[in-house]
């Protein structure tokens, strides 16, 4: 199982398209020493995994490979059309100029509001609260 931080760190260079596998060898997060990092990159520092056993190859099924081919095409198109795009970042899941996506809690709350679900009764890592008023 991958964590959100490991998923955010997936780069095209870590995908073996021939063998259909992904190397998980880092995560994105906040380090202990934030010296030299801009405020908007504090949570996007490449960090080592928590344990040595966390480094692993993950087999990728065909339907995931199909999505990765589409993501790669989107990446190449964005790289070609955005002069500020940083190709050195190489993230599969990217936002403006190739930067890593933010932690998804903001989007979770936005989706909850769009679905008319009370955000105060549900949290990202919590259980659904049913039957309360």
mmCIF file of N, CA and C in Angstrom:
data_model
loop_
_atom_site.group_PDB
_atom_site.id
_atom_site.type_symbol
_atom_site.label_atom_id
_atom_site.label_comp_id
_atom_site.label_asym_id
_atom_site.label_seq_id
_atom_site.Cartn_x
_atom_site.Cartn_y
_atom_site.Cartn_z
ATOM 1 N N UNK A 1 0.841 -1.173 0.000
ATOM 2 C CA UNK A 1 0.000 0.000 0.000
ATOM 3 C C UNK A 1 0.891 1.244 0.000
ATOM 4 N N UNK A 2 0.561 2.175 -0.850
ATOM 5 C CA UNK A 2 1.308 3.432 -0.920
ATOM 6 C C UNK A 2 0.586 4.506 -0.124
ATOM 7 N N UNK A 3 1.363 5.394 0.440
ATOM 8 C CA UNK A 3 0.780 6.522 1.147
ATOM 9 C C UNK A 3 0.526 7.655 0.163
ATOM 10 N N UNK A 4 -0.194 8.652 0.599
ATOM 11 C CA UNK A 4 -0.434 9.832 -0.234
ATOM 12 C C UNK A 4 0.900 10.479 -0.589
ATOM 13 N N UNK A 5 1.810 10.552 0.361
ATOM 14 C CA UNK A 5 3.110 11.175 0.129
ATOM 15 C C UNK A 5 3.929 10.410 -0.903
ATOM 16 N N UNK A 6 3.818 9.085 -0.904
ATOM 17 C CA UNK A 6 4.516 8.271 -1.904
ATOM 18 C C UNK A 6 3.868 8.427 -3.273
ATOM 19 N N UNK A 7 2.559 8.493 -3.302
ATOM 20 C CA UNK A 7 1.832 8.647 -4.569
ATOM 21 C C UNK A 7 2.162 9.984 -5.213
ATOM 22 N N UNK A 8 2.207 11.039 -4.425
ATOM 23 C CA UNK A 8 2.540 12.362 -4.957
ATOM 24 C C UNK A 8 3.936 12.393 -5.549
ATOM 25 N N UNK A 9 4.841 11.531 -5.085
ATOM 26 C CA UNK A 9 6.239 11.535 -5.510
ATOM 27 C C UNK A 9 6.504 10.697 -6.758
ATOM 28 N N UNK A 10 5.506 10.043 -7.312
ATOM 29 C CA UNK A 10 5.721 9.180 -8.474
ATOM 30 C C UNK A 10 6.182 10.012 -9.666
ATOM 31 N N UNK A 11 7.298 9.587 -10.242
ATOM 32 C CA UNK A 11 7.871 10.254 -11.410
ATOM 33 C C UNK A 11 7.925 9.274 -12.581
ATOM 34 N N UNK A 12 7.856 9.813 -13.777
ATOM 35 C CA UNK A 12 7.927 8.966 -14.965
ATOM 36 C C UNK A 12 9.234 8.183 -15.019
ATOM 37 N N UNK A 13 10.313 8.775 -14.510
ATOM 38 C CA UNK A 13 11.611 8.095 -14.537
ATOM 39 C C UNK A 13 11.641 6.856 -13.643
ATOM 40 N N UNK A 14 10.682 6.707 -12.754
ATOM 41 C CA UNK A 14 10.622 5.547 -11.853
ATOM 42 C C UNK A 14 9.708 4.439 -12.396
ATOM 43 N N UNK A 15 9.140 4.665 -13.572
ATOM 44 C CA UNK A 15 8.254 3.668 -14.176
ATOM 45 C C UNK A 15 9.020 2.915 -15.246
ATOM 46 N N UNK A 16 9.030 1.601 -15.143
ATOM 47 C CA UNK A 16 9.599 0.763 -16.190
ATOM 48 C C UNK A 16 8.439 0.329 -17.080
ATOM 49 N N UNK A 17 8.291 1.011 -18.220
ATOM 50 C CA UNK A 17 7.168 0.748 -19.112
ATOM 51 C C UNK A 17 7.280 -0.629 -19.773
ATOM 52 N N UNK A 18 8.495 -1.159 -19.899
ATOM 53 C CA UNK A 18 8.682 -2.485 -20.488
ATOM 54 C C UNK A 18 8.260 -3.595 -19.525
ATOM 55 N N UNK A 19 8.708 -3.477 -18.289
ATOM 56 C CA UNK A 19 8.406 -4.502 -17.285
ATOM 57 C C UNK A 19 7.080 -4.257 -16.579
ATOM 58 N N UNK A 20 6.457 -3.099 -16.843
ATOM 59 C CA UNK A 20 5.186 -2.717 -16.219
ATOM 60 C C UNK A 20 5.295 -2.718 -14.693
ATOM 61 N N UNK A 21 6.256 -1.953 -14.212
ATOM 62 C CA UNK A 21 6.432 -1.835 -12.761
ATOM 63 C C UNK A 21 6.903 -0.440 -12.393
ATOM 64 N N UNK A 22 6.666 -0.112 -11.138
ATOM 65 C CA UNK A 22 6.994 1.205 -10.597
ATOM 66 C C UNK A 22 7.907 1.033 -9.394
ATOM 67 N N UNK A 23 8.963 1.831 -9.344
ATOM 68 C CA UNK A 23 9.847 1.837 -8.185
ATOM 69 C C UNK A 23 9.368 2.907 -7.213
ATOM 70 N N UNK A 24 9.025 2.482 -6.003
ATOM 71 C CA UNK A 24 8.687 3.407 -4.916
ATOM 72 C C UNK A 24 9.954 3.541 -4.079
ATOM 73 N N UNK A 25 10.586 4.722 -4.126
ATOM 74 C CA UNK A 25 11.836 4.895 -3.384
ATOM 75 C C UNK A 25 11.931 6.233 -2.654
ATOM 76 N N UNK A 26 10.853 7.021 -2.697
ATOM 77 C CA UNK A 26 10.860 8.288 -1.970
ATOM 78 C C UNK A 26 9.425 8.735 -1.723
ATOM 79 N N UNK A 27 9.284 9.805 -0.993
ATOM 80 C CA UNK A 27 7.983 10.400 -0.732
ATOM 81 C C UNK A 27 8.160 11.912 -0.696
ATOM 82 N N UNK A 28 7.072 12.623 -0.828
ATOM 83 C CA UNK A 28 7.125 14.079 -0.717
ATOM 84 C C UNK A 28 6.557 14.482 0.632
ATOM 85 N N UNK A 29 7.192 15.416 1.251
ATOM 86 C CA UNK A 29 6.701 15.877 2.543
ATOM 87 C C UNK A 29 7.557 16.997 3.073
ATOM 88 N N UNK A 30 7.403 17.256 4.310
ATOM 89 C CA UNK A 30 8.128 18.344 4.976
ATOM 90 C C UNK A 30 9.292 17.752 5.751
ATOM 91 N N UNK A 31 10.449 18.305 5.525
ATOM 92 C CA UNK A 31 11.625 17.847 6.254
ATOM 93 C C UNK A 31 11.745 18.523 7.600
ATOM 94 N N UNK A 32 12.726 18.104 8.365
ATOM 95 C CA UNK A 32 12.948 18.715 9.674
ATOM 96 C C UNK A 32 13.606 20.077 9.533
ATOM 97 N N UNK A 33 14.445 20.215 8.514
ATOM 98 C CA UNK A 33 15.152 21.464 8.271
ATOM 99 C C UNK A 33 14.627 22.064 6.970
ATOM 100 N N UNK A 34 13.867 23.117 7.070
ATOM 101 C CA UNK A 34 13.260 23.741 5.893
ATOM 102 C C UNK A 34 14.118 24.876 5.340
ATOM 103 N N UNK A 35 15.354 24.936 5.776
ATOM 104 C CA UNK A 35 16.281 25.979 5.332
ATOM 105 C C UNK A 35 16.422 25.943 3.808
ATOM 106 N N UNK A 36 16.252 27.089 3.176
ATOM 107 C CA UNK A 36 16.465 27.193 1.739
ATOM 108 C C UNK A 36 15.274 26.817 0.881
ATOM 109 N N UNK A 37 14.159 26.456 1.476
ATOM 110 C CA UNK A 37 12.970 26.090 0.721
ATOM 111 C C UNK A 37 11.970 27.234 0.739
ATOM 112 N N UNK A 38 11.384 27.524 -0.420
ATOM 113 C CA UNK A 38 10.320 28.519 -0.491
ATOM 114 C C UNK A 38 9.105 27.984 0.252
ATOM 115 N N UNK A 39 8.255 28.879 0.732
ATOM 116 C CA UNK A 39 7.053 28.459 1.454
ATOM 117 C C UNK A 39 6.193 27.503 0.636
ATOM 118 N N UNK A 40 6.091 27.728 -0.669
ATOM 119 C CA UNK A 40 5.211 26.878 -1.470
ATOM 120 C C UNK A 40 5.840 25.532 -1.819
ATOM 121 N N UNK A 41 7.076 25.270 -1.372
ATOM 122 C CA UNK A 41 7.690 23.962 -1.622
ATOM 123 C C UNK A 41 7.966 23.196 -0.326
ATOM 124 N N UNK A 42 7.567 23.751 0.808
ATOM 125 C CA UNK A 42 7.862 23.087 2.081
ATOM 126 C C UNK A 42 7.328 21.661 2.143
ATOM 127 N N UNK A 43 6.122 21.436 1.638
ATOM 128 C CA UNK A 43 5.512 20.106 1.710
ATOM 129 C C UNK A 43 5.856 19.244 0.506
ATOM 130 N N UNK A 44 6.736 19.731 -0.365
ATOM 131 C CA UNK A 44 7.101 18.992 -1.568
ATOM 132 C C UNK A 44 8.570 18.602 -1.602
ATOM 133 N N UNK A 45 9.179 18.498 -0.453
ATOM 134 C CA UNK A 45 10.567 18.068 -0.393
ATOM 135 C C UNK A 45 10.629 16.557 -0.602
ATOM 136 N N UNK A 46 11.547 16.107 -1.460
ATOM 137 C CA UNK A 46 11.731 14.660 -1.621
ATOM 138 C C UNK A 46 12.394 14.131 -0.361
ATOM 139 N N UNK A 47 11.757 13.135 0.228
ATOM 140 C CA UNK A 47 12.202 12.567 1.498
ATOM 141 C C UNK A 47 12.446 11.072 1.319
ATOM 142 N N UNK A 48 13.304 10.525 2.136
ATOM 143 C CA UNK A 48 13.496 9.076 2.124
ATOM 144 C C UNK A 48 12.254 8.419 2.713
ATOM 145 N N UNK A 49 12.083 7.158 2.420
ATOM 146 C CA UNK A 49 10.951 6.417 2.970
ATOM 147 C C UNK A 49 11.189 6.146 4.453
ATOM 148 N N UNK A 50 10.128 5.821 5.156
ATOM 149 C CA UNK A 50 10.219 5.661 6.615
ATOM 150 C C UNK A 50 11.055 4.454 7.017
ATOM 151 N N UNK A 51 10.989 3.361 6.231
ATOM 152 C CA UNK A 51 11.768 2.165 6.563
ATOM 153 C C UNK A 51 12.470 1.658 5.306
ATOM 154 N N UNK A 52 13.494 0.856 5.491
ATOM 155 C CA UNK A 52 14.200 0.267 4.353
ATOM 156 C C UNK A 52 13.291 -0.661 3.548
ATOM 157 N N UNK A 53 12.379 -1.342 4.224
ATOM 158 C CA UNK A 53 11.463 -2.260 3.542
ATOM 159 C C UNK A 53 10.401 -1.538 2.720
ATOM 160 N N UNK A 54 10.275 -0.230 2.903
ATOM 161 C CA UNK A 54 9.281 0.525 2.143
ATOM 162 C C UNK A 54 9.686 0.689 0.685
ATOM 163 N N UNK A 55 10.994 0.618 0.401
ATOM 164 C CA UNK A 55 11.458 0.712 -0.981
ATOM 165 C C UNK A 55 11.094 -0.588 -1.686
ATOM 166 N N UNK A 56 10.376 -0.445 -2.827
ATOM 167 C CA UNK A 56 9.884 -1.651 -3.476
ATOM 168 C C UNK A 56 9.494 -1.374 -4.917
ATOM 169 N N UNK A 57 9.368 -2.454 -5.667
ATOM 170 C CA UNK A 57 8.807 -2.391 -7.018
ATOM 171 C C UNK A 57 7.361 -2.838 -6.936
ATOM 172 N N UNK A 58 6.493 -2.103 -7.607
ATOM 173 C CA UNK A 58 5.068 -2.399 -7.608
ATOM 174 C C UNK A 58 4.668 -2.776 -9.039
ATOM 175 N N UNK A 59 4.096 -3.976 -9.225
ATOM 176 C CA UNK A 59 3.635 -4.337 -10.574
ATOM 177 C C UNK A 59 2.442 -3.469 -10.974
ATOM 178 N N UNK A 60 2.389 -3.098 -12.239
ATOM 179 C CA UNK A 60 1.326 -2.223 -12.728
ATOM 180 C C UNK A 60 0.441 -2.981 -13.717
ATOM 181 N N UNK A 61 -0.845 -3.122 -13.406
ATOM 182 C CA UNK A 61 -1.755 -3.809 -14.328
ATOM 183 C C UNK A 61 -1.964 -2.980 -15.604
ATOM 184 N N UNK A 62 -2.466 -3.641 -16.628
ATOM 185 C CA UNK A 62 -2.641 -3.005 -17.938
ATOM 186 C C UNK A 62 -3.494 -1.739 -17.879
ATOM 187 N N UNK A 63 -4.577 -1.745 -17.088
ATOM 188 C CA UNK A 63 -5.433 -0.555 -17.055
ATOM 189 C C UNK A 63 -4.696 0.644 -16.446
ATOM 190 N N UNK A 64 -3.774 0.398 -15.525
ATOM 191 C CA UNK A 64 -2.952 1.475 -14.971
ATOM 192 C C UNK A 64 -1.930 1.932 -16.017
ATOM 193 N N UNK A 65 -1.360 0.981 -16.738
ATOM 194 C CA UNK A 65 -0.410 1.341 -17.798
ATOM 195 C C UNK A 65 -1.090 2.220 -18.843
ATOM 196 N N UNK A 66 -2.327 1.890 -19.193
ATOM 197 C CA UNK A 66 -3.074 2.721 -20.152
ATOM 198 C C UNK A 66 -3.183 4.153 -19.655
ATOM 199 N N UNK A 67 -3.488 4.322 -18.378
ATOM 200 C CA UNK A 67 -3.607 5.660 -17.795
ATOM 201 C C UNK A 67 -2.249 6.369 -17.756
ATOM 202 N N UNK A 68 -1.191 5.611 -17.523
ATOM 203 C CA UNK A 68 0.144 6.207 -17.488
ATOM 204 C C UNK A 68 0.588 6.675 -18.876
ATOM 205 N N UNK A 69 0.214 5.933 -19.911
ATOM 206 C CA UNK A 69 0.512 6.383 -21.278
ATOM 207 C C UNK A 69 -0.220 7.695 -21.570
ATOM 208 N N UNK A 70 -1.468 7.800 -21.142
ATOM 209 C CA UNK A 70 -2.223 9.046 -21.324
ATOM 210 C C UNK A 70 -1.605 10.186 -20.511
ATOM 211 N N UNK A 71 -1.198 9.876 -19.277
ATOM 212 C CA UNK A 71 -0.581 10.889 -18.424
ATOM 213 C C UNK A 71 0.736 11.365 -19.038
ATOM 214 N N UNK A 72 1.483 10.436 -19.622
ATOM 215 C CA UNK A 72 2.755 10.811 -20.262
ATOM 216 C C UNK A 72 2.505 11.726 -21.467
ATOM 217 N N UNK A 73 1.465 11.434 -22.240
ATOM 218 C CA UNK A 73 1.112 12.282 -23.382
ATOM 219 C C UNK A 73 0.727 13.682 -22.898
ATOM 220 N N UNK A 74 -0.045 13.759 -21.806
ATOM 221 C CA UNK A 74 -0.429 15.050 -21.221
ATOM 222 C C UNK A 74 0.802 15.811 -20.738
ATOM 223 N N UNK A 75 1.718 15.087 -20.113
ATOM 224 C CA UNK A 75 2.975 15.673 -19.633
ATOM 225 C C UNK A 75 3.766 16.262 -20.804
ATOM 226 N N UNK A 76 3.932 15.486 -21.869
ATOM 227 C CA UNK A 76 4.691 15.933 -23.047
ATOM 228 C C UNK A 76 4.033 17.153 -23.691
ATOM 229 N N UNK A 77 2.709 17.146 -23.781
ATOM 230 C CA UNK A 77 1.980 18.273 -24.366
ATOM 231 C C UNK A 77 2.142 19.535 -23.521
ATOM 232 N N UNK A 78 2.048 19.379 -22.212
ATOM 233 C CA UNK A 78 2.219 20.518 -21.312
ATOM 234 C C UNK A 78 3.645 21.041 -21.374
ATOM 235 N N UNK A 79 4.599 20.142 -21.410
ATOM 236 C CA UNK A 79 6.005 20.520 -21.508
ATOM 237 C C UNK A 79 6.260 21.341 -22.775
ATOM 238 N N UNK A 80 5.649 20.940 -23.862
ATOM 239 C CA UNK A 80 5.826 21.619 -25.141
ATOM 240 C C UNK A 80 5.187 23.013 -25.145
ATOM 241 N N UNK A 81 4.056 23.183 -24.449
ATOM 242 C CA UNK A 81 3.280 24.420 -24.520
ATOM 243 C C UNK A 81 3.475 25.382 -23.352
ATOM 244 N N UNK A 82 4.136 24.967 -22.297
ATOM 245 C CA UNK A 82 4.332 25.823 -21.129
ATOM 246 C C UNK A 82 5.823 26.122 -20.971
ATOM 247 N N UNK A 83 6.270 27.326 -21.344
ATOM 248 C CA UNK A 83 7.694 27.646 -21.266
ATOM 249 C C UNK A 83 8.260 27.622 -19.844
ATOM 250 N N UNK A 84 7.398 27.709 -18.840
ATOM 251 C CA UNK A 84 7.862 27.680 -17.444
ATOM 252 C C UNK A 84 7.808 26.280 -16.835
ATOM 253 N N UNK A 85 7.391 25.298 -17.619
ATOM 254 C CA UNK A 85 7.269 23.928 -17.119
ATOM 255 C C UNK A 85 8.660 23.382 -16.790
ATOM 256 N N UNK A 86 8.814 22.834 -15.585
ATOM 257 C CA UNK A 86 10.102 22.302 -15.134
ATOM 258 C C UNK A 86 10.157 20.803 -15.400
ATOM 259 N N UNK A 87 10.782 20.426 -16.513
ATOM 260 C CA UNK A 87 10.846 19.020 -16.894
ATOM 261 C C UNK A 87 11.705 18.193 -15.942
ATOM 262 N N UNK A 88 12.543 18.838 -15.139
ATOM 263 C CA UNK A 88 13.380 18.112 -14.194
ATOM 264 C C UNK A 88 12.580 17.519 -13.039
ATOM 265 N N UNK A 89 11.379 18.053 -12.799
ATOM 266 C CA UNK A 89 10.560 17.528 -11.707
ATOM 267 C C UNK A 89 9.996 16.164 -12.051
ATOM 268 N N UNK A 90 9.507 15.970 -13.275
ATOM 269 C CA UNK A 90 9.142 14.648 -13.798
ATOM 270 C C UNK A 90 7.943 13.986 -13.106
ATOM 271 N N UNK A 91 7.108 14.744 -12.394
ATOM 272 C CA UNK A 91 5.998 14.147 -11.654
ATOM 273 C C UNK A 91 4.891 13.660 -12.593
ATOM 274 N N UNK A 92 4.337 12.499 -12.293
ATOM 275 C CA UNK A 92 3.191 11.977 -13.042
ATOM 276 C C UNK A 92 1.956 12.817 -12.719
ATOM 277 N N UNK A 93 1.754 13.122 -11.464
ATOM 278 C CA UNK A 93 0.638 13.954 -11.020
ATOM 279 C C UNK A 93 1.182 15.350 -10.756
ATOM 280 N N UNK A 94 0.940 16.272 -11.688
ATOM 281 C CA UNK A 94 1.525 17.596 -11.559
ATOM 282 C C UNK A 94 0.467 18.677 -11.687
ATOM 283 N N UNK A 95 0.836 19.857 -11.201
ATOM 284 C CA UNK A 95 -0.018 21.036 -11.339
ATOM 285 C C UNK A 95 0.767 22.067 -12.136
ATOM 286 N N UNK A 96 0.520 23.337 -11.923
ATOM 287 C CA UNK A 96 1.146 24.381 -12.723
ATOM 288 C C UNK A 96 2.667 24.253 -12.792
ATOM 289 N N UNK A 97 3.178 24.352 -14.005
ATOM 290 C CA UNK A 97 4.603 24.361 -14.323
ATOM 291 C C UNK A 97 5.341 23.090 -13.886
ATOM 292 N N UNK A 98 4.625 21.984 -13.707
ATOM 293 C CA UNK A 98 5.249 20.712 -13.382
ATOM 294 C C UNK A 98 5.437 20.424 -11.915
ATOM 295 N N UNK A 99 4.988 21.318 -11.050
ATOM 296 C CA UNK A 99 5.145 21.114 -9.608
ATOM 297 C C UNK A 99 4.248 19.977 -9.133
ATOM 298 N N UNK A 100 4.643 19.371 -8.028
ATOM 299 C CA UNK A 100 3.864 18.269 -7.460
ATOM 300 C C UNK A 100 2.490 18.754 -7.019
ATOM 301 N N UNK A 101 1.511 17.856 -7.101
ATOM 302 C CA UNK A 101 0.174 18.214 -6.632
ATOM 303 C C UNK A 101 0.204 18.408 -5.123
ATOM 304 N N UNK A 102 -0.718 19.216 -4.652
ATOM 305 C CA UNK A 102 -0.834 19.477 -3.219
ATOM 306 C C UNK A 102 -1.471 18.276 -2.536
ATOM 307 N N UNK A 103 -1.368 18.259 -1.241
ATOM 308 C CA UNK A 103 -2.058 17.191 -0.489
ATOM 309 C C UNK A 103 -3.546 17.328 -0.763
ATOM 310 N N UNK A 104 -4.239 16.250 -0.922
ATOM 311 C CA UNK A 104 -5.603 16.286 -1.446
ATOM 312 C C UNK A 104 -6.708 16.690 -0.485
ATOM 313 N N UNK A 105 -6.411 17.020 0.773
ATOM 314 C CA UNK A 105 -7.492 17.326 1.699
ATOM 315 C C UNK A 105 -8.316 18.511 1.218
ATOM 316 N N UNK A 106 -7.679 19.519 0.647
ATOM 317 C CA UNK A 106 -8.401 20.676 0.115
ATOM 318 C C UNK A 106 -9.430 20.222 -0.923
ATOM 319 N N UNK A 107 -9.029 19.327 -1.810
ATOM 320 C CA UNK A 107 -9.922 18.855 -2.868
ATOM 321 C C UNK A 107 -11.032 17.958 -2.299
ATOM 322 N N UNK A 108 -10.696 17.235 -1.236
ATOM 323 C CA UNK A 108 -11.688 16.405 -0.557
ATOM 324 C C UNK A 108 -12.809 17.283 -0.013
ATOM 325 N N UNK A 109 -12.451 18.375 0.650
ATOM 326 C CA UNK A 109 -13.452 19.296 1.196
ATOM 327 C C UNK A 109 -14.265 19.945 0.075
ATOM 328 N N UNK A 110 -13.608 20.316 -0.990
ATOM 329 C CA UNK A 110 -14.290 20.939 -2.125
ATOM 330 C C UNK A 110 -15.306 19.969 -2.743
ATOM 331 N N UNK A 111 -14.917 18.705 -2.875
ATOM 332 C CA UNK A 111 -15.821 17.686 -3.408
ATOM 333 C C UNK A 111 -17.000 17.458 -2.468
ATOM 334 N N UNK A 112 -16.733 17.426 -1.175
ATOM 335 C CA UNK A 112 -17.802 17.240 -0.194
ATOM 336 C C UNK A 112 -18.835 18.362 -0.315
ATOM 337 N N UNK A 113 -18.379 19.594 -0.430
ATOM 338 C CA UNK A 113 -19.291 20.728 -0.569
ATOM 339 C C UNK A 113 -20.098 20.626 -1.858
ATOM 340 N N UNK A 114 -19.446 20.229 -2.930
ATOM 341 C CA UNK A 114 -20.125 20.090 -4.219
ATOM 342 C C UNK A 114 -21.234 19.031 -4.158
ATOM 343 N N UNK A 115 -21.028 18.021 -3.332
ATOM 344 C CA UNK A 115 -22.018 16.941 -3.176
ATOM 345 C C UNK A 115 -23.014 17.230 -2.049
ATOM 346 N N UNK A 116 -22.976 18.451 -1.512
ATOM 347 C CA UNK A 116 -23.862 18.853 -0.410
ATOM 348 C C UNK A 116 -23.705 17.968 0.822
ATOM 349 N N UNK A 117 -22.478 17.618 1.138
ATOM 350 C CA UNK A 117 -22.171 16.820 2.323
ATOM 351 C C UNK A 117 -21.494 17.734 3.329
ATOM 352 N N UNK A 118 -21.926 17.668 4.563
ATOM 353 C CA UNK A 118 -21.401 18.519 5.624
ATOM 354 C C UNK A 118 -19.944 18.157 5.929
ATOM 355 N N UNK A 119 -19.041 19.066 5.591
ATOM 356 C CA UNK A 119 -17.606 18.838 5.783
ATOM 357 C C UNK A 119 -17.210 18.738 7.250
ATOM 358 N N UNK A 120 -18.004 19.283 8.142
ATOM 359 C CA UNK A 120 -17.656 19.255 9.559
ATOM 360 C C UNK A 120 -17.879 17.874 10.173
ATOM 361 N N UNK A 121 -18.644 17.008 9.490
ATOM 362 C CA UNK A 121 -18.928 15.676 10.030
ATOM 363 C C UNK A 121 -18.043 14.596 9.420
ATOM 364 N N UNK A 122 -17.185 14.982 8.491
ATOM 365 C CA UNK A 122 -16.319 14.010 7.823
ATOM 366 C C UNK A 122 -14.924 14.592 7.705
ATOM 367 N N UNK A 123 -13.932 13.787 8.012
ATOM 368 C CA UNK A 123 -12.544 14.212 7.870
ATOM 369 C C UNK A 123 -11.815 13.208 6.990
ATOM 370 N N UNK A 124 -10.686 13.616 6.464
ATOM 371 C CA UNK A 124 -9.945 12.799 5.501
ATOM 372 C C UNK A 124 -9.649 11.397 6.035
ATOM 373 N N UNK A 125 -9.161 11.277 7.248
ATOM 374 C CA UNK A 125 -8.794 9.973 7.804
ATOM 375 C C UNK A 125 -9.834 9.436 8.786
ATOM 376 N N UNK A 126 -10.981 10.054 8.840
ATOM 377 C CA UNK A 126 -11.978 9.664 9.829
ATOM 378 C C UNK A 126 -13.027 8.719 9.273
ATOM 379 N N UNK A 127 -13.878 8.263 10.146
ATOM 380 C CA UNK A 127 -15.004 7.417 9.759
ATOM 381 C C UNK A 127 -16.185 8.309 9.428
ATOM 382 N N UNK A 128 -17.088 7.783 8.640
ATOM 383 C CA UNK A 128 -18.304 8.521 8.302
ATOM 384 C C UNK A 128 -19.185 8.537 9.532
ATOM 385 N N UNK A 129 -19.732 9.706 9.839
ATOM 386 C CA UNK A 129 -20.650 9.847 10.979
ATOM 387 C C UNK A 129 -22.072 9.806 10.433
ATOM 388 N N UNK A 130 -22.814 8.801 10.825
ATOM 389 C CA UNK A 130 -24.172 8.601 10.320
ATOM 390 C C UNK A 130 -25.168 8.778 11.465
ATOM 391 N N UNK A 131 -26.278 9.383 11.137
ATOM 392 C CA UNK A 131 -27.371 9.461 12.097
ATOM 393 C C UNK A 131 -27.231 10.567 13.118
ATOM 394 N N UNK A 132 -26.374 11.537 12.869
ATOM 395 C CA UNK A 132 -26.276 12.669 13.786
ATOM 396 C C UNK A 132 -26.977 13.853 13.166
ATOM 397 N N UNK A 133 -27.432 14.746 13.989
ATOM 398 C CA UNK A 133 -28.111 15.929 13.450
ATOM 399 C C UNK A 133 -27.333 17.180 13.719
#
